[in-house]
mmCIF file with all atom_site columns, C-alpha atoms in Angstrom:
data_model
loop_
_atom_site.group_PDB
_atom_site.id
_atom_site.type_symbol
_atom_site.label_atom_id
_atom_site.label_alt_id
_atom_site.label_comp_id
_atom_site.label_asym_id
_atom_site.label_entity_id
_atom_site.label_seq_id
_atom_site.pdbx_PDB_ins_code
_atom_site.Cartn_x
_atom_site.Cartn_y
_atom_site.Cartn_z
_atom_site.occupancy
_atom_site.B_iso_or_equiv
_atom_site.pdbx_formal_charge
_atom_site.auth_seq_id
_atom_site.auth_comp_id
_atom_site.auth_asym_id
_atom_site.auth_atom_id
_atom_site.pdbx_PDB_model_num
ATOM 1   C CA . ASP K 1 1   ? -19.255 4.704   10.830  1.00 0.00 ? 268 ASP K CA 1
ATOM 2   C CA . ALA K 1 2   ? -17.560 6.239   7.834   1.00 0.00 ? 269 ALA K CA 1
ATOM 3   C CA . GLY K 1 3   ? -14.100 5.115   6.848   1.00 0.00 ? 270 GLY K CA 1
ATOM 4   C CA . ILE K 1 4   ? -12.262 1.869   6.438   1.00 0.00 ? 271 ILE K CA 1
ATOM 5   C CA . THR K 1 5   ? -12.441 -0.870  9.038   1.00 0.00 ? 272 THR K CA 1
ATOM 6   C CA . GLN K 1 6   ? -10.799 -4.231  9.499   1.00 0.00 ? 273 GLN K CA 1
ATOM 7   C CA . SER K 1 7   ? -11.793 -7.235  11.566  1.00 0.00 ? 274 SER K CA 1
ATOM 8   C CA . PRO K 1 8   ? -10.624 -8.916  13.600  1.00 0.00 ? 275 PRO K CA 1
ATOM 9   C CA . ARG K 1 9   ? -7.959  -6.582  14.971  1.00 0.00 ? 276 ARG K CA 1
ATOM 10  C CA . TYR K 1 10  ? -6.047  -9.473  16.515  1.00 0.00 ? 277 TYR K CA 1
ATOM 11  C CA . LYS K 1 11  ? -6.087  -13.151 15.578  1.00 0.00 ? 278 LYS K CA 1
ATOM 12  C CA . ILE K 1 12  ? -4.141  -16.174 16.735  1.00 0.00 ? 279 ILE K CA 1
ATOM 13  C CA . THR K 1 13  ? -4.512  -19.322 14.681  1.00 0.00 ? 280 THR K CA 1
ATOM 14  C CA . GLU K 1 14  ? -2.771  -22.629 14.178  1.00 0.00 ? 281 GLU K CA 1
ATOM 15  C CA . THR K 1 15  ? -0.756  -23.799 11.214  1.00 0.00 ? 282 THR K CA 1
ATOM 16  C CA . GLY K 1 16  ? -2.973  -25.307 8.543   1.00 0.00 ? 283 GLY K CA 1
ATOM 17  C CA . ARG K 1 17  ? -6.146  -23.480 9.527   1.00 0.00 ? 284 ARG K CA 1
ATOM 18  C CA . GLN K 1 18  ? -8.105  -21.285 7.147   1.00 0.00 ? 285 GLN K CA 1
ATOM 19  C CA . VAL K 1 19  ? -8.383  -17.667 8.229   1.00 0.00 ? 286 VAL K CA 1
ATOM 20  C CA . THR K 1 20  ? -10.358 -14.810 6.694   1.00 0.00 ? 287 THR K CA 1
ATOM 21  C CA . LEU K 1 21  ? -9.552  -11.171 7.364   1.00 0.00 ? 288 LEU K CA 1
ATOM 22  C CA . MET K 1 22  ? -12.302 -8.678  6.637   1.00 0.00 ? 289 MET K CA 1
ATOM 23  C CA . CYS K 1 23  ? -12.064 -5.188  5.202   1.00 0.00 ? 290 CYS K CA 1
ATOM 24  C CA . HIS K 1 24  ? -14.944 -2.753  4.748   1.00 0.00 ? 291 HIS K CA 1
ATOM 25  C CA . GLN K 1 25  ? -14.952 0.802   3.393   1.00 0.00 ? 292 GLN K CA 1
ATOM 26  C CA . THR K 1 26  ? -17.818 3.262   3.238   1.00 0.00 ? 293 THR K CA 1
ATOM 27  C CA . TRP K 1 27  ? -16.485 5.693   0.618   1.00 0.00 ? 294 TRP K CA 1
ATOM 28  C CA . SER K 1 28  ? -17.325 3.570   -2.459  1.00 0.00 ? 295 SER K CA 1
ATOM 29  C CA . HIS K 1 29  ? -13.693 3.816   -3.521  1.00 0.00 ? 296 HIS K CA 1
ATOM 30  C CA . SER K 1 30  ? -12.985 1.805   -6.653  1.00 0.00 ? 297 SER K CA 1
ATOM 31  C CA . TYR K 1 31  ? -9.634  0.411   -5.571  1.00 0.00 ? 298 TYR K CA 1
ATOM 32  C CA . MET K 1 32  ? -8.861  -1.726  -2.567  1.00 0.00 ? 299 MET K CA 1
ATOM 33  C CA . PHE K 1 33  ? -5.563  -3.276  -1.517  1.00 0.00 ? 300 PHE K CA 1
ATOM 34  C CA . TRP K 1 34  ? -4.170  -5.798  0.925   1.00 0.00 ? 301 TRP K CA 1
ATOM 35  C CA . TYR K 1 35  ? -0.654  -5.335  2.297   1.00 0.00 ? 302 TYR K CA 1
ATOM 36  C CA . ARG K 1 36  ? 1.396   -7.239  4.808   1.00 0.00 ? 303 ARG K CA 1
ATOM 37  C CA . GLN K 1 37  ? 3.958   -5.602  7.048   1.00 0.00 ? 304 GLN K CA 1
ATOM 38  C CA . ASP K 1 38  ? 6.555   -7.683  8.804   1.00 0.00 ? 305 ASP K CA 1
ATOM 39  C CA . LEU K 1 39  ? 8.330   -6.371  11.869  1.00 0.00 ? 306 LEU K CA 1
ATOM 40  C CA . GLY K 1 40  ? 10.607  -3.499  10.990  1.00 0.00 ? 307 GLY K CA 1
ATOM 41  C CA . HIS K 1 41  ? 9.820   -3.576  7.291   1.00 0.00 ? 308 HIS K CA 1
ATOM 42  C CA . GLY K 1 42  ? 7.807   -1.768  4.702   1.00 0.00 ? 309 GLY K CA 1
ATOM 43  C CA . LEU K 1 43  ? 4.483   -2.779  3.262   1.00 0.00 ? 310 LEU K CA 1
ATOM 44  C CA . ARG K 1 44  ? 4.254   -5.415  0.574   1.00 0.00 ? 311 ARG K CA 1
ATOM 45  C CA . LEU K 1 45  ? 1.253   -5.682  -1.707  1.00 0.00 ? 312 LEU K CA 1
ATOM 46  C CA . ILE K 1 46  ? -0.548  -9.032  -1.609  1.00 0.00 ? 313 ILE K CA 1
ATOM 47  C CA . TYR K 1 47  ? -3.591  -8.441  -3.830  1.00 0.00 ? 314 TYR K CA 1
ATOM 48  C CA . TYR K 1 48  ? -5.553  -5.513  -5.121  1.00 0.00 ? 315 TYR K CA 1
ATOM 49  C CA . SER K 1 49  ? -8.892  -4.879  -6.744  1.00 0.00 ? 316 SER K CA 1
ATOM 50  C CA . ALA K 1 50  ? -9.874  -2.206  -9.248  1.00 0.00 ? 317 ALA K CA 1
ATOM 51  C CA . ALA K 1 51  ? -13.632 -2.767  -8.876  1.00 0.00 ? 318 ALA K CA 1
ATOM 52  C CA . ALA K 1 52  ? -16.142 -5.394  -7.841  1.00 0.00 ? 319 ALA K CA 1
ATOM 53  C CA . ASP K 1 53  ? -15.269 -8.768  -9.379  1.00 0.00 ? 320 ASP K CA 1
ATOM 54  C CA . ILE K 1 54  ? -11.865 -7.485  -10.600 1.00 0.00 ? 321 ILE K CA 1
ATOM 55  C CA . THR K 1 55  ? -8.822  -8.605  -8.628  1.00 0.00 ? 322 THR K CA 1
ATOM 56  C CA . ASP K 1 56  ? -5.144  -8.980  -9.410  1.00 0.00 ? 323 ASP K CA 1
ATOM 57  C CA . LYS K 1 57  ? -1.987  -10.253 -7.769  1.00 0.00 ? 324 LYS K CA 1
ATOM 58  C CA . GLY K 1 58  ? 0.516   -8.032  -6.080  1.00 0.00 ? 325 GLY K CA 1
ATOM 59  C CA . GLU K 1 59  ? 4.070   -8.743  -5.049  1.00 0.00 ? 326 GLU K CA 1
ATOM 60  C CA . VAL K 1 60  ? 3.442   -11.611 -2.575  1.00 0.00 ? 327 VAL K CA 1
ATOM 61  C CA . PRO K 1 61  ? 0.163   -13.399 -3.448  1.00 0.00 ? 328 PRO K CA 1
ATOM 62  C CA . ASP K 1 62  ? 1.108   -17.020 -2.734  1.00 0.00 ? 329 ASP K CA 1
ATOM 63  C CA . GLY K 1 63  ? -1.009  -18.632 -0.022  1.00 0.00 ? 330 GLY K CA 1
ATOM 64  C CA . TYR K 1 64  ? -3.707  -15.955 -0.170  1.00 0.00 ? 331 TYR K CA 1
ATOM 65  C CA . VAL K 1 65  ? -7.091  -15.688 -1.871  1.00 0.00 ? 332 VAL K CA 1
ATOM 66  C CA . VAL K 1 66  ? -9.280  -12.609 -2.283  1.00 0.00 ? 333 VAL K CA 1
ATOM 67  C CA . SER K 1 67  ? -12.738 -11.842 -3.539  1.00 0.00 ? 334 SER K CA 1
ATOM 68  C CA . ARG K 1 68  ? -14.731 -8.694  -4.139  1.00 0.00 ? 335 ARG K CA 1
ATOM 69  C CA . SER K 1 69  ? -18.391 -9.334  -4.729  1.00 0.00 ? 336 SER K CA 1
ATOM 70  C CA . LYS K 1 70  ? -19.352 -5.883  -3.396  1.00 0.00 ? 337 LYS K CA 1
ATOM 71  C CA . THR K 1 71  ? -17.507 -2.606  -3.817  1.00 0.00 ? 338 THR K CA 1
ATOM 72  C CA . GLU K 1 72  ? -17.307 -1.985  -0.083  1.00 0.00 ? 339 GLU K CA 1
ATOM 73  C CA . ASN K 1 73  ? -15.881 -5.351  1.010   1.00 0.00 ? 340 ASN K CA 1
ATOM 74  C CA . PHE K 1 74  ? -12.556 -6.989  0.227   1.00 0.00 ? 341 PHE K CA 1
ATOM 75  C CA . PRO K 1 75  ? -11.905 -10.104 2.332   1.00 0.00 ? 342 PRO K CA 1
ATOM 76  C CA . LEU K 1 76  ? -8.505  -11.806 2.407   1.00 0.00 ? 343 LEU K CA 1
ATOM 77  C CA . THR K 1 77  ? -8.337  -15.551 3.051   1.00 0.00 ? 344 THR K CA 1
ATOM 78  C CA . LEU K 1 78  ? -5.334  -17.561 4.090   1.00 0.00 ? 345 LEU K CA 1
ATOM 79  C CA . GLU K 1 79  ? -6.306  -20.999 2.832   1.00 0.00 ? 346 GLU K CA 1
ATOM 80  C CA . SER K 1 80  ? -3.871  -22.947 5.007   1.00 0.00 ? 347 SER K CA 1
ATOM 81  C CA . ALA K 1 81  ? -2.018  -20.655 7.362   1.00 0.00 ? 348 ALA K CA 1
ATOM 82  C CA . THR K 1 82  ? 1.743   -21.000 7.796   1.00 0.00 ? 349 THR K CA 1
ATOM 83  C CA . ARG K 1 83  ? 4.058   -19.451 10.387  1.00 0.00 ? 350 ARG K CA 1
ATOM 84  C CA . SER K 1 84  ? 5.625   -17.288 7.682   1.00 0.00 ? 351 SER K CA 1
ATOM 85  C CA . GLN K 1 85  ? 2.244   -15.571 7.335   1.00 0.00 ? 352 GLN K CA 1
ATOM 86  C CA . THR K 1 86  ? 2.524   -14.159 10.838  1.00 0.00 ? 353 THR K CA 1
ATOM 87  C CA . SER K 1 87  ? 2.364   -10.448 10.139  1.00 0.00 ? 354 SER K CA 1
ATOM 88  C CA . VAL K 1 88  ? 0.323   -7.277  10.383  1.00 0.00 ? 355 VAL K CA 1
ATOM 89  C CA . TYR K 1 89  ? -2.154  -7.003  7.539   1.00 0.00 ? 356 TYR K CA 1
ATOM 90  C CA . PHE K 1 90  ? -3.377  -3.647  6.301   1.00 0.00 ? 357 PHE K CA 1
ATOM 91  C CA . CYS K 1 91  ? -6.257  -3.014  3.984   1.00 0.00 ? 358 CYS K CA 1
ATOM 92  C CA . ALA K 1 92  ? -6.376  0.239   2.022   1.00 0.00 ? 359 ALA K CA 1
ATOM 93  C CA . SER K 1 93  ? -8.716  1.972   -0.379  1.00 0.00 ? 360 SER K CA 1
ATOM 94  C CA . PHE K 1 94  ? -8.145  4.515   -3.138  1.00 0.00 ? 361 PHE K CA 1
ATOM 95  C CA . PRO K 1 95  ? -10.658 6.462   -5.220  1.00 0.00 ? 362 PRO K CA 1
ATOM 96  C CA . GLY K 1 96  ? -8.644  6.324   -8.446  1.00 0.00 ? 363 GLY K CA 1
ATOM 97  C CA . GLY K 1 97  ? -8.733  9.049   -11.050 1.00 0.00 ? 364 GLY K CA 1
ATOM 98  C CA . ARG K 1 98  ? -7.088  12.249  -9.853  1.00 0.00 ? 365 ARG K CA 1
ATOM 99  C CA . GLY K 1 99  ? -6.872  11.050  -6.271  1.00 0.00 ? 366 GLY K CA 1
ATOM 100 C CA . TYR K 1 100 ? -3.460  10.236  -4.859  1.00 0.00 ? 367 TYR K CA 1
ATOM 101 C CA . GLU K 1 101 ? -3.992  9.214   -1.249  1.00 0.00 ? 368 GLU K CA 1
ATOM 102 C CA . GLN K 1 102 ? -4.479  5.652   -0.151  1.00 0.00 ? 369 GLN K CA 1
ATOM 103 C CA . TYR K 1 103 ? -6.528  5.331   3.039   1.00 0.00 ? 370 TYR K CA 1
ATOM 104 C CA . PHE K 1 104 ? -5.450  2.587   5.384   1.00 0.00 ? 371 PHE K CA 1
ATOM 105 C CA . GLY K 1 105 ? -7.463  0.551   7.828   1.00 0.00 ? 372 GLY K CA 1
ATOM 106 C CA . PRO K 1 106 ? -6.201  0.040   11.395  1.00 0.00 ? 373 PRO K CA 1
ATOM 107 C CA . GLY K 1 107 ? -4.619  -3.318  10.608  1.00 0.00 ? 374 GLY K CA 1
ATOM 108 C CA . THR K 1 108 ? -5.030  -6.920  11.754  1.00 0.00 ? 375 THR K CA 1
ATOM 109 C CA . ARG K 1 109 ? -2.239  -8.490  13.767  1.00 0.00 ? 376 ARG K CA 1
ATOM 110 C CA . LEU K 1 110 ? -2.165  -12.185 12.829  1.00 0.00 ? 377 LEU K CA 1
ATOM 111 C CA . THR K 1 111 ? -0.104  -14.783 14.667  1.00 0.00 ? 378 THR K CA 1
ATOM 112 C CA . VAL K 1 112 ? 0.177   -18.299 13.296  1.00 0.00 ? 379 VAL K CA 1
ATOM 113 C CA . THR K 1 113 ? 1.414   -20.825 15.850  1.00 0.00 ? 380 THR K CA 1
ATOM 114 C CA . GLY M 2 1   ? 9.594   -4.085  -11.033 1.00 0.00 ? 173 GLY M CA 1
ATOM 115 C CA . GLN M 2 2   ? 10.196  -1.360  -8.521  1.00 0.00 ? 174 GLN M CA 1
ATOM 116 C CA . SER M 2 3   ? 12.836  -0.931  -5.822  1.00 0.00 ? 175 SER M CA 1
ATOM 117 C CA . LEU M 2 4   ? 13.255  1.918   -3.385  1.00 0.00 ? 176 LEU M CA 1
ATOM 118 C CA . GLU M 2 5   ? 16.052  2.761   -0.985  1.00 0.00 ? 177 GLU M CA 1
ATOM 119 C CA . GLN M 2 6   ? 15.850  4.976   2.078   1.00 0.00 ? 178 GLN M CA 1
ATOM 120 C CA . PRO M 2 7   ? 17.934  5.134   5.257   1.00 0.00 ? 179 PRO M CA 1
ATOM 121 C CA . SER M 2 8   ? 16.822  2.804   8.012   1.00 0.00 ? 180 SER M CA 1
ATOM 122 C CA . GLU M 2 9   ? 17.073  5.219   10.926  1.00 0.00 ? 181 GLU M CA 1
ATOM 123 C CA . VAL M 2 10  ? 17.646  8.886   11.726  1.00 0.00 ? 182 VAL M CA 1
ATOM 124 C CA . THR M 2 11  ? 17.994  10.510  15.147  1.00 0.00 ? 183 THR M CA 1
ATOM 125 C CA . ALA M 2 12  ? 17.599  14.227  15.793  1.00 0.00 ? 184 ALA M CA 1
ATOM 126 C CA . VAL M 2 13  ? 16.701  16.634  18.581  1.00 0.00 ? 185 VAL M CA 1
ATOM 127 C CA . GLU M 2 14  ? 13.562  18.679  18.983  1.00 0.00 ? 186 GLU M CA 1
ATOM 128 C CA . GLY M 2 15  ? 13.530  21.756  16.782  1.00 0.00 ? 187 GLY M CA 1
ATOM 129 C CA . ALA M 2 16  ? 16.003  20.321  14.305  1.00 0.00 ? 188 ALA M CA 1
ATOM 130 C CA . ILE M 2 17  ? 15.549  19.609  10.592  1.00 0.00 ? 189 ILE M CA 1
ATOM 131 C CA . VAL M 2 18  ? 15.685  16.103  9.156   1.00 0.00 ? 190 VAL M CA 1
ATOM 132 C CA . GLN M 2 19  ? 15.895  15.107  5.509   1.00 0.00 ? 191 GLN M CA 1
ATOM 133 C CA . ILE M 2 20  ? 14.931  11.569  4.486   1.00 0.00 ? 192 ILE M CA 1
ATOM 134 C CA . ASN M 2 21  ? 16.211  10.631  1.057   1.00 0.00 ? 193 ASN M CA 1
ATOM 135 C CA . CYS M 2 22  ? 14.570  8.107   -1.238  1.00 0.00 ? 194 CYS M CA 1
ATOM 136 C CA . THR M 2 23  ? 16.053  6.752   -4.442  1.00 0.00 ? 195 THR M CA 1
ATOM 137 C CA . TYR M 2 24  ? 14.058  4.505   -6.693  1.00 0.00 ? 196 TYR M CA 1
ATOM 138 C CA . GLN M 2 25  ? 14.419  2.245   -9.683  1.00 0.00 ? 197 GLN M CA 1
ATOM 139 C CA . THR M 2 26  ? 11.227  1.638   -11.521 1.00 0.00 ? 198 THR M CA 1
ATOM 140 C CA . SER M 2 27  ? 9.821   0.172   -14.701 1.00 0.00 ? 199 SER M CA 1
ATOM 141 C CA . GLY M 2 28  ? 7.072   2.772   -14.682 1.00 0.00 ? 200 GLY M CA 1
ATOM 142 C CA . PHE M 2 29  ? 6.609   5.940   -12.661 1.00 0.00 ? 201 PHE M CA 1
ATOM 143 C CA . TYR M 2 30  ? 3.613   8.122   -11.967 1.00 0.00 ? 202 TYR M CA 1
ATOM 144 C CA . GLY M 2 31  ? 4.573   9.849   -8.732  1.00 0.00 ? 203 GLY M CA 1
ATOM 145 C CA . LEU M 2 32  ? 6.236   9.601   -5.323  1.00 0.00 ? 204 LEU M CA 1
ATOM 146 C CA . SER M 2 33  ? 4.251   9.506   -2.097  1.00 0.00 ? 205 SER M CA 1
ATOM 147 C CA . TRP M 2 34  ? 5.257   9.754   1.542   1.00 0.00 ? 206 TRP M CA 1
ATOM 148 C CA . TYR M 2 35  ? 3.484   8.102   4.448   1.00 0.00 ? 207 TYR M CA 1
ATOM 149 C CA . GLN M 2 36  ? 3.954   8.344   8.195   1.00 0.00 ? 208 GLN M CA 1
ATOM 150 C CA . GLN M 2 37  ? 3.389   5.455   10.565  1.00 0.00 ? 209 GLN M CA 1
ATOM 151 C CA . HIS M 2 38  ? 3.520   5.626   14.353  1.00 0.00 ? 210 HIS M CA 1
ATOM 152 C CA . ASP M 2 39  ? 4.290   2.461   16.273  1.00 0.00 ? 211 ASP M CA 1
ATOM 153 C CA . GLY M 2 40  ? 1.202   0.256   16.350  1.00 0.00 ? 212 GLY M CA 1
ATOM 154 C CA . GLY M 2 41  ? -0.676  2.512   13.956  1.00 0.00 ? 213 GLY M CA 1
ATOM 155 C CA . ALA M 2 42  ? -1.665  2.560   10.318  1.00 0.00 ? 214 ALA M CA 1
ATOM 156 C CA . PRO M 2 43  ? 0.211   4.458   7.612   1.00 0.00 ? 215 PRO M CA 1
ATOM 157 C CA . THR M 2 44  ? -1.168  7.927   6.969   1.00 0.00 ? 216 THR M CA 1
ATOM 158 C CA . PHE M 2 45  ? -0.580  10.038  3.901   1.00 0.00 ? 217 PHE M CA 1
ATOM 159 C CA . LEU M 2 46  ? 1.806   12.993  4.147   1.00 0.00 ? 218 LEU M CA 1
ATOM 160 C CA . SER M 2 47  ? 2.710   14.230  0.704   1.00 0.00 ? 219 SER M CA 1
ATOM 161 C CA . TYR M 2 48  ? 2.757   13.487  -3.000  1.00 0.00 ? 220 TYR M CA 1
ATOM 162 C CA . ASN M 2 49  ? 4.913   14.653  -5.904  1.00 0.00 ? 221 ASN M CA 1
ATOM 163 C CA . ALA M 2 50  ? 4.079   13.949  -9.518  1.00 0.00 ? 222 ALA M CA 1
ATOM 164 C CA . LEU M 2 51  ? 6.259   16.697  -10.992 1.00 0.00 ? 223 LEU M CA 1
ATOM 165 C CA . ASP M 2 52  ? 9.779   17.906  -10.256 1.00 0.00 ? 224 ASP M CA 1
ATOM 166 C CA . GLY M 2 53  ? 10.083  20.382  -7.448  1.00 0.00 ? 225 GLY M CA 1
ATOM 167 C CA . LEU M 2 54  ? 9.130   21.059  -3.870  1.00 0.00 ? 226 LEU M CA 1
ATOM 168 C CA . GLU M 2 55  ? 5.719   20.583  -2.255  1.00 0.00 ? 227 GLU M CA 1
ATOM 169 C CA . GLU M 2 56  ? 5.234   22.214  1.121   1.00 0.00 ? 228 GLU M CA 1
ATOM 170 C CA . THR M 2 57  ? 2.645   21.198  3.678   1.00 0.00 ? 229 THR M CA 1
ATOM 171 C CA . GLY M 2 58  ? 3.180   22.979  6.973   1.00 0.00 ? 230 GLY M CA 1
ATOM 172 C CA . ARG M 2 59  ? 6.349   21.730  8.667   1.00 0.00 ? 231 ARG M CA 1
ATOM 173 C CA . PHE M 2 60  ? 6.779   18.959  6.091   1.00 0.00 ? 232 PHE M CA 1
ATOM 174 C CA . SER M 2 61  ? 8.031   19.369  2.539   1.00 0.00 ? 233 SER M CA 1
ATOM 175 C CA . SER M 2 62  ? 8.673   16.828  -0.181  1.00 0.00 ? 234 SER M CA 1
ATOM 176 C CA . PHE M 2 63  ? 10.907  17.117  -3.210  1.00 0.00 ? 235 PHE M CA 1
ATOM 177 C CA . LEU M 2 64  ? 11.143  15.136  -6.429  1.00 0.00 ? 236 LEU M CA 1
ATOM 178 C CA . SER M 2 65  ? 13.672  14.947  -9.241  1.00 0.00 ? 237 SER M CA 1
ATOM 179 C CA . ARG M 2 66  ? 12.368  12.578  -11.887 1.00 0.00 ? 238 ARG M CA 1
ATOM 180 C CA . SER M 2 67  ? 15.574  12.749  -13.923 1.00 0.00 ? 239 SER M CA 1
ATOM 181 C CA . ASP M 2 68  ? 17.599  11.603  -10.895 1.00 0.00 ? 240 ASP M CA 1
ATOM 182 C CA . SER M 2 69  ? 14.979  9.080   -9.673  1.00 0.00 ? 241 SER M CA 1
ATOM 183 C CA . TYR M 2 70  ? 15.292  10.775  -6.312  1.00 0.00 ? 242 TYR M CA 1
ATOM 184 C CA . GLY M 2 71  ? 13.114  12.419  -3.756  1.00 0.00 ? 243 GLY M CA 1
ATOM 185 C CA . TYR M 2 72  ? 13.259  13.527  -0.165  1.00 0.00 ? 244 TYR M CA 1
ATOM 186 C CA . LEU M 2 73  ? 11.007  14.366  2.730   1.00 0.00 ? 245 LEU M CA 1
ATOM 187 C CA . LEU M 2 74  ? 12.026  17.335  4.858   1.00 0.00 ? 246 LEU M CA 1
ATOM 188 C CA . LEU M 2 75  ? 10.791  17.521  8.426   1.00 0.00 ? 247 LEU M CA 1
ATOM 189 C CA . GLN M 2 76  ? 11.275  20.948  9.988   1.00 0.00 ? 248 GLN M CA 1
ATOM 190 C CA . GLU M 2 77  ? 10.932  22.175  13.564  1.00 0.00 ? 249 GLU M CA 1
ATOM 191 C CA . LEU M 2 78  ? 10.940  18.606  14.774  1.00 0.00 ? 250 LEU M CA 1
ATOM 192 C CA . GLN M 2 79  ? 8.562   17.736  17.597  1.00 0.00 ? 251 GLN M CA 1
ATOM 193 C CA . MET M 2 80  ? 8.457   14.673  19.819  1.00 0.00 ? 252 MET M CA 1
ATOM 194 C CA . LYS M 2 81  ? 5.270   13.552  18.066  1.00 0.00 ? 253 LYS M CA 1
ATOM 195 C CA . ASP M 2 82  ? 7.222   13.299  14.807  1.00 0.00 ? 254 ASP M CA 1
ATOM 196 C CA . SER M 2 83  ? 8.943   10.171  16.146  1.00 0.00 ? 255 SER M CA 1
ATOM 197 C CA . ALA M 2 84  ? 7.612   7.591   13.694  1.00 0.00 ? 256 ALA M CA 1
ATOM 198 C CA . SER M 2 85  ? 8.523   5.618   10.603  1.00 0.00 ? 257 SER M CA 1
ATOM 199 C CA . TYR M 2 86  ? 8.387   7.363   7.240   1.00 0.00 ? 258 TYR M CA 1
ATOM 200 C CA . PHE M 2 87  ? 7.902   5.497   3.991   1.00 0.00 ? 259 PHE M CA 1
ATOM 201 C CA . CYS M 2 88  ? 8.407   6.623   0.443   1.00 0.00 ? 260 CYS M CA 1
ATOM 202 C CA . ALA M 2 89  ? 6.271   4.873   -2.141  1.00 0.00 ? 261 ALA M CA 1
ATOM 203 C CA . VAL M 2 90  ? 6.322   4.885   -5.916  1.00 0.00 ? 262 VAL M CA 1
ATOM 204 C CA . ARG M 2 91  ? 3.013   5.087   -7.698  1.00 0.00 ? 263 ARG M CA 1
ATOM 205 C CA . ASP M 2 92  ? 3.043   2.880   -10.804 1.00 0.00 ? 264 ASP M CA 1
ATOM 206 C CA . ARG M 2 93  ? 2.500   4.049   -14.364 1.00 0.00 ? 265 ARG M CA 1
ATOM 207 C CA . ALA M 2 94  ? -1.165  3.107   -14.293 1.00 0.00 ? 266 ALA M CA 1
ATOM 208 C CA . GLY M 2 95  ? -1.392  5.352   -11.284 1.00 0.00 ? 267 GLY M CA 1
ATOM 209 C CA . ASN M 2 96  ? -3.159  3.014   -8.926  1.00 0.00 ? 268 ASN M CA 1
ATOM 210 C CA . LYS M 2 97  ? -0.644  0.820   -7.116  1.00 0.00 ? 269 LYS M CA 1
ATOM 211 C CA . LEU M 2 98  ? 2.055   1.748   -4.637  1.00 0.00 ? 270 LEU M CA 1
ATOM 212 C CA . THR M 2 99  ? 5.398   0.071   -4.014  1.00 0.00 ? 271 THR M CA 1
ATOM 213 C CA . PHE M 2 100 ? 6.827   1.025   -0.620  1.00 0.00 ? 272 PHE M CA 1
ATOM 214 C CA . GLY M 2 101 ? 10.378  1.492   0.546   1.00 0.00 ? 273 GLY M CA 1
ATOM 215 C CA . GLY M 2 102 ? 11.567  -0.205  3.711   1.00 0.00 ? 274 GLY M CA 1
ATOM 216 C CA . GLY M 2 103 ? 10.916  2.869   5.844   1.00 0.00 ? 275 GLY M CA 1
ATOM 217 C CA . THR M 2 104 ? 13.032  5.283   7.853   1.00 0.00 ? 276 THR M CA 1
ATOM 218 C CA . ARG M 2 105 ? 12.587  5.308   11.588  1.00 0.00 ? 277 ARG M CA 1
ATOM 219 C CA . VAL M 2 106 ? 12.923  8.847   12.958  1.00 0.00 ? 278 VAL M CA 1
ATOM 220 C CA . LEU M 2 107 ? 13.675  9.216   16.633  1.00 0.00 ? 279 LEU M CA 1
ATOM 221 C CA . VAL M 2 108 ? 13.268  12.716  18.089  1.00 0.00 ? 280 VAL M CA 1
ATOM 222 C CA . LYS M 2 109 ? 15.101  13.363  21.347  1.00 0.00 ? 281 LYS M CA 1
ATOM 223 C CA . PRO M 2 110 ? 14.463  16.202  23.815  1.00 0.00 ? 282 PRO M CA 1
#
């Protein structure tokens, strides 16, 4: 299906476990982003990528790792999950250039116990 | 860095007009975007201003004053389905990243 998808949609994990959240887009957009949204708050940028093999830190990168070996995929890994990483995670893509709309995936609700 | 301020909550009745203000402080500015998010959903794009002035898209309009570091989103003829959170977001100088405000929750009452 066309668009941007995230998996899993819901995840419960324990403190200290490694967790990987997946993001896939079918538009071949250059830019991809990971945000976290805590209850009642705005979105904060974790990491972003301008192209395959190019990634950079956002506002809150600590505790997270990303990779982008293919344009369409941008996985986010929590190396050792902590309770403070309980949040809703959104992936987004953006074509760059004259475009101005970021397209968001449906989100992954992560609970760390 | 970037910081944005917008009211946390607004309540209005169906058919009314609501204005959501957004002031920003930024080290680099390319444009101001607005996104809508319903409870449990993903943010969706509403409007974008790169230049001063008003942009109209149906019942929604967005305004920008770059000299005042200020913008607003105007929601007209409010409908129940407009109950959602609305976020302003500054696009950075490079034009590719967004920094979001904390969001304004709009509650539309019958």
